């Protein structure tokens, strides 16, 4: 009873996913959480009639920021299941009459790869909220499941700073800055990039106590995050002439091959669009001539088969020749964090493994 709590005091420490290395504890104030929830209610247009669904863990920002907190503020309901299941999600939403479900990363492609059902479009879900829905699958997903994709962007450190305008979304775009956030695309010297040019997302809030104050017991990492008083996300993207932002790749996960910059996200989208592929992960591995070669780790759908050469031929008309993988490893699964994000750093650190098929050693010549 003698403890006084201020809105600006730290409410929780949420750890990053650790997809590129060791997780860091992100300090979150009470007011920061409230701002996250309040903005989510606004950009998703939640009301007391909504039922929000999630299969993501509570220690992940998505479940707390898009489902649980907003449900409390909107006086709505929340349905929380133990884990995400592609085969169960739509039936769950029908059972509990859910009007919204959230997603991350590869969830949209995985749902699309489920066997079509006659009742796919017969569901109560008006909105799917999340990040990284592939642009080429956006319209197909909305049509098949009779729902709307609402793409957002952010990290635990700046959650959420971009959201698609509800009535004017653009396929592949993570939207525009929401209330109180400034977002820019900059080069390596923090100079702002002109529209269409690739650069790093940086952002800052113009409201007090919104955004993280730093990383728990990591002052050096906090200083690196807050360069020039802007949060440096480590994400690459671009902005178009109309102010819509587009995510391209993690800066640490972009691949440099023989003078060309390659988006692992783009290569993954192409490989994963093959009918036999359930999901994929693309990383750079050391090249004998310097820089990197492209390595793809692929998981196939149950009962499906495809050869490495067939995957190469699938990529040829869809990717620049220099972005087509040299190495392909077909495996049963990808290493993931508890929040269902692929641990890319593990696949990168393992390098070229014995199960890697080598396109050049197989004598496959690419068409240019």
PDB file of N, CA, C and O in Angstrom, residues 198 201 235-238 246-250 263-266:
ATOM      1  N   UNK A 198      16.051   2.304 -51.347  1.00  0.00           N
ATOM      2  CA  UNK A 198      16.180   1.400 -50.204  1.00  0.00           C
ATOM      3  C   UNK A 198      17.018   2.029 -49.099  1.00  0.00           C
ATOM      4  O   UNK A 198      18.039   2.666 -49.355  1.00  0.00           O
ATOM      5  N   UNK A 201      14.736   1.693 -41.832  1.00  0.00           N
ATOM      6  CA  UNK A 201      13.652   2.315 -41.074  1.00  0.00           C
ATOM      7  C   UNK A 201      14.214   2.909 -39.790  1.00  0.00           C
ATOM      8  O   UNK A 201      14.884   2.214 -39.012  1.00  0.00           O
ATOM      9  N   UNK A 235      15.977  -2.645 -39.887  1.00  0.00           N
ATOM     10  CA  UNK A 235      15.165  -3.157 -40.990  1.00  0.00           C
ATOM     11  C   UNK A 235      15.349  -2.298 -42.232  1.00  0.00           C
ATOM     12  O   UNK A 235      15.466  -1.072 -42.145  1.00  0.00           O
ATOM     13  N   UNK A 236      15.356  -2.949 -43.385  1.00  0.00           N
ATOM     14  CA  UNK A 236      15.476  -2.246 -44.659  1.00  0.00           C
ATOM     15  C   UNK A 236      14.112  -2.122 -45.328  1.00  0.00           C
ATOM     16  O   UNK A 236      13.292  -3.038 -45.260  1.00  0.00           O
ATOM     17  N   UNK A 237      13.892  -0.978 -45.961  1.00  0.00           N
ATOM     18  CA  UNK A 237      12.634  -0.781 -46.653  1.00  0.00           C
ATOM     19  C   UNK A 237      12.687   0.450 -47.538  1.00  0.00           C
ATOM     20  O   UNK A 237      13.739   1.045 -47.743  1.00  0.00           O
ATOM     21  N   UNK A 238      11.538   0.840 -48.011  1.00  0.00           N
ATOM     22  CA  UNK A 238      11.436   2.018 -48.869  1.00  0.00           C
ATOM     23  C   UNK A 238      10.078   2.685 -48.638  1.00  0.00           C
ATOM     24  O   UNK A 238       9.162   2.083 -48.061  1.00  0.00           O
ATOM     25  N   UNK A 246       7.239   0.217 -47.163  1.00  0.00           N
ATOM     26  CA  UNK A 246       7.341  -1.185 -47.560  1.00  0.00           C
ATOM     27  C   UNK A 246       8.555  -1.824 -46.904  1.00  0.00           C
ATOM     28  O   UNK A 246       9.673  -1.314 -47.030  1.00  0.00           O
ATOM     29  N   UNK A 247       8.336  -2.929 -46.202  1.00  0.00           N
ATOM     30  CA  UNK A 247       9.444  -3.669 -45.606  1.00  0.00           C
ATOM     31  C   UNK A 247      10.109  -4.525 -46.674  1.00  0.00           C
ATOM     32  O   UNK A 247       9.434  -5.145 -47.498  1.00  0.00           O
ATOM     33  N   UNK A 248      11.454  -4.568 -46.657  1.00  0.00           N
ATOM     34  CA  UNK A 248      12.205  -5.374 -47.628  1.00  0.00           C
ATOM     35  C   UNK A 248      12.939  -6.528 -46.947  1.00  0.00           C
ATOM     36  O   UNK A 248      12.842  -7.671 -47.370  1.00  0.00           O
ATOM     37  N   UNK A 249      13.672  -6.244 -45.871  1.00  0.00           N
ATOM     38  CA  UNK A 249      14.428  -7.300 -45.199  1.00  0.00           C
ATOM     39  C   UNK A 249      15.046  -6.766 -43.920  1.00  0.00           C
ATOM     40  O   UNK A 249      15.132  -5.540 -43.725  1.00  0.00           O
ATOM     41  N   UNK A 250      15.486  -7.674 -43.060  1.00  0.00           N
ATOM     42  CA  UNK A 250      16.320  -7.271 -41.939  1.00  0.00           C
ATOM     43  C   UNK A 250      17.691  -6.902 -42.486  1.00  0.00           C
ATOM     44  O   UNK A 250      18.222  -7.566 -43.384  1.00  0.00           O
ATOM     45  N   UNK A 263      17.463  -9.458 -51.210  1.00  0.00           N
ATOM     46  CA  UNK A 263      16.523  -9.548 -50.097  1.00  0.00           C
ATOM     47  C   UNK A 263      16.178 -11.009 -49.838  1.00  0.00           C
ATOM     48  O   UNK A 263      15.595 -11.683 -50.696  1.00  0.00           O
ATOM     49  N   UNK A 264      16.541 -11.508 -48.659  1.00  0.00           N
ATOM     50  CA  UNK A 264      16.188 -12.891 -48.317  1.00  0.00           C
ATOM     51  C   UNK A 264      14.668 -13.051 -48.268  1.00  0.00           C
ATOM     52  O   UNK A 264      14.127 -14.103 -48.611  1.00  0.00           O
ATOM     53  N   UNK A 265      13.985 -11.996 -47.840  1.00  0.00           N
ATOM     54  CA  UNK A 265      12.522 -12.005 -47.752  1.00  0.00           C
ATOM     55  C   UNK A 265      11.898 -12.246 -49.128  1.00  0.00           C
ATOM     56  O   UNK A 265      10.951 -13.015 -49.283  1.00  0.00           O
ATOM     57  N   UNK A 266      12.442 -11.580 -50.156  1.00  0.00           N
ATOM     58  CA  UNK A 266      11.920 -11.737 -51.519  1.00  0.00           C
ATOM     59  C   UNK A 266      12.152 -13.146 -52.045  1.00  0.00           C
ATOM     60  O   UNK A 266      11.251 -13.749 -52.655  1.00  0.00           O
TER      61      UNK A 266
END
